[in-house]
């Protein structure tokens, strides 16, 4: 508005504008900086929390403990990658955790109970992941149901299917070792200079790297952001928004399938009752990672850092001998803080 | 005068019992700025939507270069060279200027990276955007990677017009381009429109702002009750004449009631 010249006092417009510019308070400068680099918030929080917990408990800083955190967040981190895609389109996917457990049951059942060759069982499992995503996508794009309600429904449906297919029975670790060791592949450990990592950690990092490429270096990625930011504008500018949304849900489903494979390695068995809270944990990682729930804003690397922050808090508080309930308490405040900061940063444009 | 570039004959569009267009005609000649004015509800936005592919008329025909065309979507109209700058601008605020310029028609890198991995040719898109913006004198925008939401209203309008001018090979339709702008910014956008016209691309301007219409239009198409009432020359009629025709207070000479 300061651009419009004042009719009474000519040329005052320009001076006001330049005054405003140079007179930014440090807080406003910070706001503009964070608006430009939204991922800096979680990065700063991660660095500060690592330093703080390192000072409290000396064991925290060991390569072993830090790598243990990576192992602990590998599954939820991979799920958070799927969740990020959906949240970038201004949606939310409550079904990711249920899909993951369902797919792990599908893979385990096919391989162990039906004698399907393990690679084929895995392939079918990933296909089922795509199918669950396609179902969510169809409901959202064709029936125009809100993603929250759609995935609340499919969450229950997938959970029921999971109990039906598994008969609520766990496929034990020894059985997997004997009949389908490949299913536990992502639990395999390897050591680099005192740090013990699993292939599940590598999978998580690769998923994020591929998504980074897809979102920033391909037309598909730019369209995902455009659809999340303003779907009407994207449609008028010639983007087929339904097709983009559909592809997002399908890709998210496939990533959930990968997370399922990774989760078998992490737990060591196929358990239909595991990872019950992973839906909400994935959303937590995305929100703390600075991706806006309103869509179209935030870096895909944010949720990776968000997942690490939760892991660091849990590990740090445990090493400090604090009761487990305070981990939940801290996570809760982190979520609220992250959303509050997001709102504050968004005000910069108005 | 030569052949019209874009013609519409007898367009009819009904929404249930409401007839939004009732035999509307339209002609746009090469190189001109044609303003379309009309009272609210006169059906001018339905006419524009039909020309830009957003609405399919029930009856009548649209001719581009004398050949009949039928647009099923805005995308098809765009492919025929008709670009529309909507009142909402259709820009994605969080994306950069360059991203917005190429939204929906991104350039891929040549070779394997582009073909198999879909890698965008960011450098080419930046160069093209920068070139198009500076051609239209909009290079006060320094950083092509700046998100559109950090621009002023006039600059945003400028980016939307530059996008249309860059890809609209035949016709550019501007819907209320100055409605949301201040005095100074409106001035710049009007200059921009004349600049685009001087490149030979004809412009359809929908506006409620009579001084702007009378300043830059070559001809004024007055829409009333779902059809074209008349076309007037802004140098032979006054603004109050135009308003009187628009509202039905009086009729132009030679038009029967």
Coordinates of C-alpha atoms in Angstrom, one line a residue:
Chain A
X1 CA 0.0 0.0 0.0
X2 CA 2.9 2.3 0.7
X3 CA 3.4 2.3 -3.1
X4 CA 0.4 4.4 -3.7
X5 CA 1.4 8.1 -3.7
X6 CA -0.5 10.2 -1.2
X7 CA -2.6 12.8 -3.1
X8 CA -2.1 15.5 -0.5
X9 CA 1.6 15.2 0.1
X10 CA 3.1 14.2 -3.2
X11 CA 6.1 11.9 -3.2
X12 CA 5.7 10.9 0.4
X13 CA 5.0 7.4 -0.8
X14 CA 8.6 6.7 -1.7
X15 CA 10.1 7.9 1.5
X16 CA 7.7 5.9 3.6
X17 CA 8.5 2.8 1.6
X18 CA 12.3 3.2 2.0
X19 CA 12.0 4.1 5.6
X20 CA 10.1 0.9 6.2
X21 CA 12.7 -1.1 4.5
X22 CA 15.7 0.1 6.4
X23 CA 13.8 0.3 9.7
X24 CA 13.1 -3.4 10.0
X25 CA 13.6 -4.6 13.5
X26 CA 15.8 -7.6 14.2
X27 CA 12.7 -9.7 14.8
X28 CA 11.3 -8.7 11.4
X29 CA 14.6 -9.5 9.7
X30 CA 14.4 -12.9 11.4
X31 CA 10.9 -13.3 10.1
X32 CA 11.9 -12.5 6.6
X33 CA 14.9 -14.8 6.8
X34 CA 12.8 -17.7 8.0
X35 CA 10.2 -17.0 5.4
X36 CA 12.9 -17.5 2.8
X37 CA 14.5 -20.5 4.5
X38 CA 11.7 -22.2 6.4
X39 CA 13.8 -25.3 7.1
X40 CA 16.1 -23.3 9.3
X41 CA 13.7 -23.5 12.2
X42 CA 13.9 -27.3 12.6
X43 CA 17.7 -27.2 11.8
X44 CA 18.3 -24.7 14.6
X45 CA 16.1 -26.7 17.0
X46 CA 17.9 -29.9 16.2
X47 CA 21.4 -28.4 16.7
X48 CA 20.4 -26.7 20.0
X49 CA 18.7 -29.9 21.3
X50 CA 21.7 -32.0 20.4
X51 CA 24.1 -29.6 22.2
X52 CA 21.8 -29.3 25.2
X53 CA 21.4 -33.1 25.7
X54 CA 25.1 -33.5 25.1
X55 CA 25.8 -31.2 28.0
X56 CA 23.3 -32.9 30.3
X57 CA 24.5 -36.5 29.7
X58 CA 28.0 -37.3 28.3
X59 CA 26.8 -40.6 26.8
X60 CA 24.5 -38.8 24.5
X61 CA 27.3 -37.7 22.2
X62 CA 28.7 -41.1 21.5
X63 CA 28.6 -42.3 17.9
X64 CA 26.7 -45.3 19.1
X65 CA 23.9 -43.3 20.7
X66 CA 23.6 -40.9 17.8
X67 CA 23.4 -43.8 15.3
X68 CA 20.8 -45.5 17.6
X69 CA 18.6 -42.4 17.2
X70 CA 18.8 -42.8 13.5
X71 CA 17.8 -46.5 13.7
X72 CA 14.9 -45.5 16.0
X73 CA 13.5 -42.9 13.6
X74 CA 14.1 -44.9 10.4
X75 CA 10.6 -46.3 10.1
X76 CA 8.6 -43.3 11.2
X77 CA 11.0 -41.1 9.1
X78 CA 10.2 -43.1 6.0
X79 CA 6.4 -42.8 6.8
X80 CA 6.9 -39.1 7.3
X81 CA 8.2 -38.8 3.8
X82 CA 4.9 -40.2 2.5
X83 CA 3.0 -38.0 4.8
X84 CA 4.9 -34.9 3.6
X85 CA 3.8 -35.4 0.1
X86 CA 0.1 -35.5 1.1
X87 CA 0.5 -32.5 3.5
X88 CA 2.2 -30.5 0.7
X89 CA -1.0 -30.8 -1.3
X90 CA -2.9 -29.3 1.8
X91 CA -4.2 -32.8 2.7
X92 CA -3.5 -35.1 5.5
X93 CA -3.1 -38.9 5.5
X94 CA -4.3 -40.6 8.7
X95 CA -4.0 -44.0 7.1
X96 CA -0.2 -44.2 6.5
X97 CA 0.4 -46.2 9.7
X98 CA -2.4 -48.6 9.0
X99 CA -1.3 -49.0 5.4
X100 CA 2.2 -49.8 6.6
X101 CA 1.2 -52.5 9.1
X102 CA -1.3 -53.9 6.5
X103 CA 1.4 -54.2 3.9
X104 CA 3.9 -55.8 6.3
X105 CA 1.2 -58.4 7.0
X106 CA 0.6 -58.9 3.3
X107 CA 4.3 -59.4 2.6
X108 CA 4.8 -61.7 5.5
X109 CA 1.7 -63.8 4.9
X110 CA 2.4 -64.3 1.2
X111 CA 6.0 -65.3 1.8
X112 CA 5.5 -67.5 4.9
X113 CA 1.9 -68.9 4.7
X114 CA 1.4 -69.0 1.0
X115 CA 4.9 -69.9 -0.1
X116 CA 5.2 -67.0 -2.6
X117 CA 8.8 -66.3 -3.5
X118 CA 9.9 -63.5 -1.2
X119 CA 10.8 -60.9 -3.9
X120 CA 7.4 -61.4 -5.5
X121 CA 5.7 -61.1 -2.1
X122 CA 7.5 -57.8 -1.6
X123 CA 6.6 -56.6 -5.1
X124 CA 2.9 -57.5 -4.5
X125 CA 3.1 -55.7 -1.2
X126 CA 4.4 -52.5 -2.8
X127 CA 1.6 -52.9 -5.4
X128 CA -0.9 -53.1 -2.6
X129 CA 0.6 -50.0 -1.1
X130 CA 0.0 -48.2 -4.4
X131 CA -3.6 -49.5 -4.4
X132 CA -4.3 -48.2 -1.0
X133 CA -3.0 -44.8 -2.1
X134 CA -5.1 -45.0 -5.3
X135 CA -8.2 -45.7 -3.1
X136 CA -7.5 -42.6 -1.0
X137 CA -6.7 -40.6 -4.1
X138 CA -9.9 -41.6 -5.9
X139 CA -12.0 -40.7 -2.9
X140 CA -10.4 -37.3 -2.6
X141 CA -10.3 -36.4 -6.3
X142 CA -13.5 -38.1 -7.6
X143 CA -15.9 -38.0 -4.7
X144 CA -14.3 -34.7 -3.5
X145 CA -14.2 -35.9 0.1
X146 CA -11.9 -34.0 2.5
X147 CA -8.6 -35.9 2.9
X148 CA -9.0 -35.9 6.7
X149 CA -12.3 -37.8 6.6
X150 CA -11.3 -40.0 3.7
X151 CA -8.2 -41.2 5.4
X152 CA -9.9 -41.5 8.8
X153 CA -12.3 -43.9 7.1
X154 CA -9.6 -45.9 5.2
X155 CA -7.5 -46.0 8.4
X156 CA -10.2 -48.1 10.0
X157 CA -10.8 -50.1 6.9
X158 CA -7.1 -51.0 6.5
X159 CA -6.8 -51.8 10.2
X160 CA -9.7 -54.2 9.9
X161 CA -8.2 -55.8 6.8
X162 CA -4.9 -56.1 8.7
X163 CA -6.5 -58.0 11.6
X164 CA -8.5 -60.2 9.1
X165 CA -5.4 -61.2 7.0
X166 CA -3.2 -61.7 10.0
X167 CA -5.8 -63.4 12.2
X168 CA -4.2 -61.2 14.8
X169 CA -1.2 -63.5 14.8
X170 CA 2.5 -62.4 14.8
X171 CA 4.9 -64.1 12.4
X172 CA 7.8 -64.8 14.6
X173 CA 11.4 -63.8 14.0
X174 CA 12.7 -67.4 13.8
X175 CA 10.1 -68.2 11.2
X176 CA 11.1 -65.2 9.1
X177 CA 14.8 -66.2 9.4
X178 CA 14.0 -69.7 8.2
X179 CA 11.6 -68.9 5.4
X180 CA 11.9 -65.3 4.3
X181 CA 15.1 -63.6 5.5
X182 CA 14.9 -61.0 2.8
X183 CA 11.9 -59.5 4.6
X184 CA 14.3 -58.6 7.5
X185 CA 16.9 -57.0 5.1
X186 CA 16.4 -53.5 6.3
X187 CA 17.2 -54.5 9.9
X188 CA 20.7 -55.6 8.8
X189 CA 23.3 -53.7 10.8
X190 CA 26.6 -52.3 9.6
X191 CA 29.2 -50.3 11.3
X192 CA 31.0 -47.1 10.3
X193 CA 33.5 -45.8 12.8
X194 CA 31.6 -46.8 16.0
X195 CA 28.3 -45.8 14.5
X196 CA 25.9 -48.7 14.0
X197 CA 23.5 -48.2 11.2
X198 CA 20.8 -50.3 9.5
X199 CA 19.9 -50.5 5.9
X200 CA 16.5 -49.1 7.1
X201 CA 18.4 -45.9 7.9
X202 CA 19.9 -45.9 4.4
X203 CA 16.4 -46.5 2.9
X204 CA 15.0 -43.5 4.7
X205 CA 17.8 -41.3 3.5
X206 CA 17.4 -42.6 -0.1
X207 CA 13.6 -42.0 0.0
X208 CA 14.2 -38.4 1.1
X209 CA 16.9 -37.8 -1.5
X210 CA 14.7 -39.1 -4.3
X211 CA 11.8 -37.0 -3.2
X212 CA 14.0 -34.0 -3.0
X213 CA 15.0 -34.5 -6.6
X214 CA 11.4 -35.2 -7.7
X215 CA 10.0 -32.1 -5.9
X216 CA 12.7 -29.6 -6.9
X217 CA 14.0 -30.8 -10.2
X218 CA 11.0 -32.1 -12.0
X219 CA 7.8 -30.6 -13.4
X220 CA 5.8 -33.0 -11.2
X221 CA 7.3 -31.6 -8.1
X222 CA 6.6 -28.0 -9.0
X223 CA 3.0 -28.9 -9.8
X224 CA 2.6 -30.7 -6.4
X225 CA 3.6 -27.4 -4.7
X226 CA 1.4 -25.3 -7.0
X227 CA -1.6 -27.6 -6.3
X228 CA -1.0 -27.4 -2.6
X229 CA -0.5 -23.7 -2.6
X230 CA -3.6 -22.7 -4.6
X231 CA -5.5 -25.4 -6.5
X232 CA -7.7 -22.9 -8.4
X233 CA -4.8 -20.9 -9.6
X234 CA -3.0 -24.1 -10.6
X235 CA -6.0 -25.4 -12.6
X236 CA -6.4 -22.0 -14.4
X237 CA -2.7 -22.1 -15.2
X238 CA -3.2 -25.4 -17.0
X239 CA -2.3 -28.0 -14.4
X240 CA -4.5 -31.1 -14.2
X241 CA -4.9 -30.9 -10.5
X242 CA -6.7 -34.2 -10.1
X243 CA -4.0 -36.1 -11.8
X244 CA -1.3 -34.5 -9.7
X245 CA -3.3 -35.3 -6.5
X246 CA -3.9 -38.8 -7.6
X247 CA -0.1 -39.3 -8.3
X248 CA 0.7 -37.9 -4.8
X249 CA -1.5 -40.4 -3.0
X250 CA -0.2 -43.4 -5.1
X251 CA 3.4 -42.4 -4.5
X252 CA 2.7 -42.0 -0.8
X253 CA 1.1 -45.5 -0.8
X254 CA 4.3 -47.0 -2.4
X255 CA 6.5 -45.3 0.2
X256 CA 4.3 -46.7 2.9
X257 CA 5.0 -50.1 1.3
X258 CA 8.7 -49.5 1.6
X259 CA 8.2 -48.4 5.2
X260 CA 6.4 -51.7 5.8
X261 CA 9.4 -53.7 4.5
X262 CA 11.7 -51.5 6.6
X263 CA 9.4 -52.0 9.7
X264 CA 9.7 -55.8 9.5
X265 CA 13.5 -55.5 9.7
X266 CA 13.2 -53.0 12.6
X267 CA 10.8 -55.1 14.7
X268 CA 12.2 -58.4 13.6
X269 CA 8.8 -59.9 13.2
X270 CA 5.5 -59.2 11.4
X271 CA 3.2 -58.0 14.1
X272 CA -0.3 -56.8 13.2
X273 CA -0.4 -54.7 16.4
X274 CA 2.9 -52.8 16.1
X275 CA 3.4 -49.2 15.2
X276 CA 0.0 -48.3 16.4
X277 CA 0.9 -44.6 16.9
X278 CA 3.0 -44.2 13.7
X279 CA 0.2 -42.3 11.9
X280 CA 0.4 -39.4 14.4
X281 CA 4.1 -39.7 14.8
X282 CA 4.6 -39.2 11.0
X283 CA 2.3 -36.1 11.2
X284 CA 4.3 -34.9 14.2
X285 CA 7.6 -35.2 12.2
X286 CA 6.2 -33.3 9.2
X287 CA 4.8 -30.5 11.4
X288 CA 7.9 -30.1 13.4
X289 CA 9.8 -30.2 10.1
X290 CA 8.2 -27.0 9.1
X291 CA 5.9 -28.2 6.3
X292 CA 2.7 -26.1 6.4
X293 CA -0.5 -27.9 7.1
X294 CA -2.1 -25.4 4.7
X295 CA -0.1 -26.9 1.8
X296 CA 2.4 -25.7 -0.7
X297 CA 5.1 -24.6 1.7
X298 CA 8.1 -26.1 3.3
X299 CA 11.1 -28.2 2.3
X300 CA 10.9 -32.0 2.0
X301 CA 14.1 -32.2 4.1
X302 CA 12.2 -30.7 7.0
X303 CA 10.3 -33.8 8.1
X304 CA 13.6 -35.8 8.1
X305 CA 14.9 -33.2 10.6
X306 CA 11.6 -33.2 12.4
X307 CA 11.8 -37.0 12.9
X308 CA 15.4 -36.6 14.2
X309 CA 14.3 -33.9 16.6
X310 CA 11.7 -36.2 18.1
X311 CA 14.3 -39.0 18.3
X312 CA 16.9 -36.7 19.9
X313 CA 14.3 -35.6 22.6
X314 CA 13.3 -39.1 23.3
X315 CA 16.9 -40.4 23.6
X316 CA 18.2 -37.3 25.5
X317 CA 15.4 -37.4 28.1
X318 CA 15.8 -41.2 28.5
X319 CA 19.5 -40.8 29.1
X320 CA 18.9 -38.0 31.5
X321 CA 16.8 -40.4 33.5
X322 CA 13.5 -38.5 33.0
X323 CA 10.2 -40.4 33.1
X324 CA 8.8 -41.4 29.6
X325 CA 5.8 -39.2 30.1
X326 CA 7.9 -36.1 29.7
X327 CA 9.0 -37.2 26.2
X328 CA 5.3 -36.9 25.2
X329 CA 5.1 -33.7 27.0
X330 CA 8.1 -32.3 25.1
X331 CA 6.8 -33.6 21.8
X332 CA 3.5 -31.9 22.4
X333 CA 5.1 -28.5 23.0
X334 CA 7.3 -29.0 20.0
X335 CA 4.3 -29.5 17.7
X336 CA 2.5 -26.4 19.1
X337 CA 5.7 -24.3 18.8
X338 CA 6.3 -25.5 15.2
X339 CA 2.7 -24.6 14.1
X340 CA 2.9 -21.2 15.9
X341 CA 6.2 -20.4 14.1
X342 CA 4.7 -21.4 10.8
X343 CA 1.7 -19.0 11.3
X344 CA 4.1 -16.3 12.3
X345 CA 6.3 -16.7 9.3
X346 CA 3.3 -16.8 6.9
X347 CA 2.3 -13.3 8.1
X348 CA 5.3 -11.9 6.3
X349 CA 3.5 -12.0 3.0
X350 CA 0.4 -10.1 4.1
Chain B
X1 CA -10.1 -3.1 -42.2
X2 CA -8.8 -6.7 -42.7
X3 CA -10.4 -9.9 -41.5
X4 CA -11.2 -10.3 -37.8
X5 CA -8.8 -12.6 -36.0
X6 CA -11.3 -13.9 -33.4
X7 CA -15.0 -14.0 -34.2
X8 CA -18.0 -15.3 -32.3
X9 CA -21.5 -15.6 -33.8
X10 CA -24.8 -16.1 -32.1
X11 CA -23.4 -17.6 -28.8
X12 CA -26.0 -18.9 -26.4
X13 CA -25.4 -20.2 -22.9
X14 CA -28.2 -21.2 -20.5
X15 CA -27.8 -22.1 -16.9
X16 CA -31.1 -23.7 -16.1
X17 CA -33.7 -21.0 -16.7
X18 CA -31.2 -18.2 -16.8
X19 CA -29.9 -17.3 -20.2
X20 CA -26.5 -15.7 -19.6
X21 CA -25.7 -15.3 -23.3
X22 CA -28.5 -14.7 -25.8
X23 CA -27.1 -14.7 -29.3
X24 CA -23.9 -12.8 -28.5
X25 CA -21.6 -11.7 -31.4
X26 CA -18.0 -10.7 -31.0
X27 CA -15.1 -9.6 -33.3
X28 CA -11.5 -8.9 -32.5
X29 CA -9.3 -7.5 -35.2
X30 CA -5.5 -7.9 -35.4
X31 CA -3.4 -5.5 -33.4
X32 CA -6.2 -3.8 -31.6
X33 CA -7.2 -3.3 -28.0
X34 CA -10.9 -4.1 -27.7
X35 CA -12.6 -3.2 -24.4
X36 CA -15.6 -5.2 -23.3
X37 CA -17.9 -3.3 -21.0
X38 CA -21.3 -4.0 -19.6
X39 CA -23.3 -3.8 -16.4
X40 CA -23.0 -6.5 -13.8
X41 CA -25.0 -9.6 -15.0
X42 CA -24.9 -8.5 -18.7
X43 CA -23.1 -11.7 -19.5
X44 CA -19.7 -10.4 -20.4
X45 CA -17.9 -12.8 -18.2
X46 CA -19.8 -15.7 -19.8
X47 CA -18.7 -14.4 -23.2
X48 CA -15.1 -14.2 -22.1
X49 CA -15.2 -17.6 -20.5
X50 CA -16.5 -19.0 -23.8
X51 CA -13.6 -17.4 -25.7
X52 CA -11.0 -18.6 -23.2
X53 CA -12.4 -22.1 -23.1
X54 CA -13.7 -22.1 -19.6
X55 CA -17.3 -22.5 -20.7
X56 CA -18.7 -24.3 -23.7
X57 CA -21.5 -22.4 -25.4
X58 CA -24.8 -24.2 -26.1
X59 CA -25.2 -22.6 -29.5
X60 CA -23.3 -20.5 -31.9
X61 CA -19.8 -20.7 -33.2
X62 CA -16.3 -19.3 -32.5
X63 CA -13.9 -18.7 -35.4
X64 CA -10.1 -18.2 -35.0
X65 CA -8.6 -16.9 -38.2
X66 CA -11.8 -17.8 -40.0
X67 CA -11.7 -21.4 -38.9
X68 CA -14.2 -22.8 -36.5
X69 CA -12.8 -23.8 -33.1
X70 CA -14.3 -25.5 -30.1
X71 CA -12.5 -25.3 -26.8
X72 CA -13.3 -27.9 -24.2
X73 CA -10.9 -26.4 -21.5
X74 CA -8.7 -23.4 -21.0
X75 CA -5.8 -25.6 -21.9
X76 CA -7.1 -26.1 -25.4
X77 CA -7.7 -22.4 -25.8
X78 CA -4.1 -21.8 -24.7
X79 CA -2.8 -24.3 -27.2
X80 CA -4.6 -22.4 -29.9
X81 CA -2.7 -19.3 -28.7
X82 CA -5.4 -17.6 -26.6
X83 CA -4.0 -16.6 -23.2
X84 CA -6.2 -15.3 -20.4
X85 CA -5.1 -13.2 -17.4
X86 CA -7.8 -13.9 -14.9
X87 CA -8.8 -11.4 -12.3
X88 CA -7.4 -13.8 -9.7
X89 CA -4.2 -13.9 -11.8
X90 CA -3.8 -17.7 -11.4
X91 CA -0.4 -17.3 -9.8
X92 CA 0.9 -19.6 -7.1
X93 CA 2.0 -17.2 -4.3
X94 CA 4.6 -19.5 -2.7
X95 CA 6.4 -20.4 -6.0
X96 CA 9.0 -18.3 -7.7
X97 CA 8.4 -15.9 -10.6
X98 CA 10.1 -18.3 -12.9
X99 CA 8.1 -21.3 -11.7
X100 CA 4.9 -19.3 -12.2
X101 CA 5.9 -18.2 -15.7
X102 CA 6.2 -21.8 -16.7
X103 CA 3.5 -23.4 -14.6
X104 CA 2.0 -26.3 -16.5
X105 CA 4.5 -26.1 -19.4
X106 CA 7.8 -26.5 -17.8
X107 CA 10.9 -27.0 -19.9
X108 CA 12.9 -30.2 -19.6
X109 CA 16.6 -30.6 -20.1
X110 CA 17.7 -32.0 -23.4
X111 CA 19.2 -35.5 -23.4
X112 CA 18.8 -38.4 -21.0
X113 CA 18.4 -36.4 -17.8
X114 CA 15.4 -34.6 -19.2
X115 CA 13.8 -37.5 -21.0
X116 CA 14.3 -40.3 -18.4
X117 CA 14.5 -38.4 -15.2
X118 CA 12.3 -35.4 -16.1
X119 CA 15.0 -33.0 -15.0
X120 CA 13.9 -29.4 -15.5
X121 CA 16.0 -26.9 -17.4
X122 CA 16.0 -24.4 -14.7
X123 CA 18.7 -22.2 -16.3
X124 CA 16.7 -21.9 -19.6
X125 CA 13.5 -21.1 -17.8
X126 CA 15.2 -18.4 -15.7
X127 CA 16.8 -16.8 -18.8
X128 CA 13.5 -16.8 -20.7
X129 CA 11.6 -15.4 -17.7
X130 CA 14.2 -12.7 -17.2
X131 CA 14.2 -11.8 -20.9
X132 CA 10.4 -11.6 -21.0
X133 CA 10.1 -9.5 -17.9
X134 CA 12.8 -7.0 -19.1
X135 CA 11.2 -6.8 -22.5
X136 CA 8.1 -5.5 -20.8
X137 CA 10.2 -3.2 -18.5
X138 CA 9.5 -5.2 -15.4
X139 CA 13.1 -5.8 -14.4
X140 CA 12.7 -3.8 -11.3
X141 CA 12.0 -7.3 -10.1
X142 CA 15.6 -8.3 -9.4
X143 CA 15.4 -11.9 -8.3
X144 CA 13.6 -14.3 -10.6
X145 CA 13.6 -16.8 -7.7
X146 CA 11.6 -14.5 -5.5
X147 CA 8.3 -16.0 -4.4
X148 CA 5.4 -14.2 -6.1
X149 CA 3.9 -13.3 -2.7
X150 CA 6.7 -11.0 -1.9
X151 CA 5.8 -8.8 -5.0
X152 CA 3.4 -5.8 -4.9
X153 CA 0.0 -6.1 -6.6
X154 CA 1.2 -4.3 -9.7
X155 CA 4.3 -6.5 -10.0
X156 CA 2.1 -9.6 -9.7
X157 CA -0.1 -8.3 -12.4
X158 CA 3.0 -7.6 -14.4
X159 CA 4.2 -11.2 -14.0
X160 CA 0.8 -12.5 -15.1
X161 CA 0.7 -10.3 -18.1
X162 CA 4.3 -11.2 -19.0
X163 CA 3.3 -14.8 -18.8
X164 CA 0.4 -14.3 -21.1
X165 CA 2.5 -12.2 -23.5
X166 CA 5.3 -14.7 -23.6
X167 CA 3.0 -17.6 -24.6
X168 CA -0.1 -16.0 -26.1
X169 CA 0.7 -16.0 -29.7
X170 CA -2.7 -14.9 -31.0
X171 CA -4.9 -13.2 -28.4
X172 CA -4.5 -12.0 -24.9
X173 CA -7.6 -11.6 -22.7
X174 CA -7.3 -9.4 -19.6
X175 CA -10.0 -9.6 -17.0
X176 CA -10.2 -6.5 -14.8
X177 CA -6.4 -6.0 -14.7
X178 CA -6.5 -2.8 -12.7
X179 CA -9.4 -3.5 -10.4
X180 CA -7.2 -4.3 -7.4
X181 CA -4.4 -1.8 -8.0
X182 CA -3.6 1.7 -6.8
X183 CA -3.2 4.7 -9.1
X184 CA 0.5 4.3 -9.7
X185 CA 0.4 0.6 -10.3
X186 CA -2.6 0.9 -12.6
X187 CA -0.6 3.3 -14.7
X188 CA 2.2 0.8 -15.1
X189 CA -0.2 -2.0 -16.1
X190 CA -1.9 0.2 -18.7
X191 CA 1.6 1.0 -20.1
X192 CA 2.3 -2.7 -20.1
X193 CA -0.9 -3.4 -22.0
X194 CA 0.0 -0.8 -24.7
X195 CA 3.4 -2.3 -24.9
X196 CA 2.0 -5.8 -25.6
X197 CA -0.3 -4.3 -28.2
X198 CA 2.7 -2.6 -29.9
X199 CA 4.1 -6.1 -30.5
X200 CA 1.1 -6.9 -32.6
X201 CA -0.9 -9.1 -30.3
X202 CA -4.5 -8.0 -30.0
X203 CA -6.0 -7.6 -26.5
X204 CA -9.4 -8.1 -25.1
X205 CA -9.8 -5.9 -22.0
X206 CA -12.7 -6.4 -19.6
X207 CA -12.9 -3.5 -17.3
X208 CA -15.3 -1.5 -15.2
X209 CA -12.9 1.5 -15.1
X210 CA -14.2 3.9 -17.7
X211 CA -11.2 6.3 -17.8
X212 CA -8.9 3.3 -18.4
X213 CA -11.1 1.9 -21.1
X214 CA -11.4 5.2 -22.9
X215 CA -7.7 5.8 -22.6
X216 CA -6.4 2.7 -24.2
X217 CA -9.2 1.0 -26.1
X218 CA -9.3 1.2 -29.9
X219 CA -12.9 0.0 -29.9
X220 CA -15.4 -0.6 -27.2
X221 CA -17.8 -3.5 -27.3
X222 CA -20.9 -2.8 -25.1
X223 CA -22.6 -5.8 -23.8
X224 CA -26.2 -5.7 -22.6
X225 CA -28.8 -8.3 -21.7
X226 CA -26.7 -11.2 -22.9
X227 CA -25.7 -9.9 -26.3
X228 CA -23.7 -7.2 -28.0
X229 CA -25.6 -3.9 -28.0
X230 CA -23.1 -2.1 -30.2
X231 CA -19.4 -1.3 -30.8
X232 CA -18.4 2.3 -30.3
X233 CA -15.3 4.3 -31.1
X234 CA -14.0 5.9 -27.9
X235 CA -13.1 9.1 -29.8
X236 CA -16.6 9.7 -31.0
X237 CA -18.5 8.9 -27.8
X238 CA -18.2 10.2 -24.3
X239 CA -18.0 8.1 -21.1
X240 CA -21.5 9.2 -20.1
X241 CA -22.7 8.0 -23.5
X242 CA -21.2 4.6 -22.9
X243 CA -22.6 4.4 -19.4
X244 CA -26.0 5.3 -20.8
X245 CA -25.9 2.6 -23.4
X246 CA -24.6 0.1 -20.9
X247 CA -27.5 0.7 -18.5
X248 CA -30.2 1.1 -21.2
X249 CA -30.8 4.8 -20.3
X250 CA -30.3 5.6 -24.0
X251 CA -29.6 3.9 -27.3
X252 CA -26.8 4.6 -29.7
X253 CA -27.8 5.9 -33.1
X254 CA -28.6 3.2 -35.6
X255 CA -29.5 0.6 -32.9
X256 CA -33.1 -0.5 -32.7
X257 CA -34.6 -1.2 -29.3

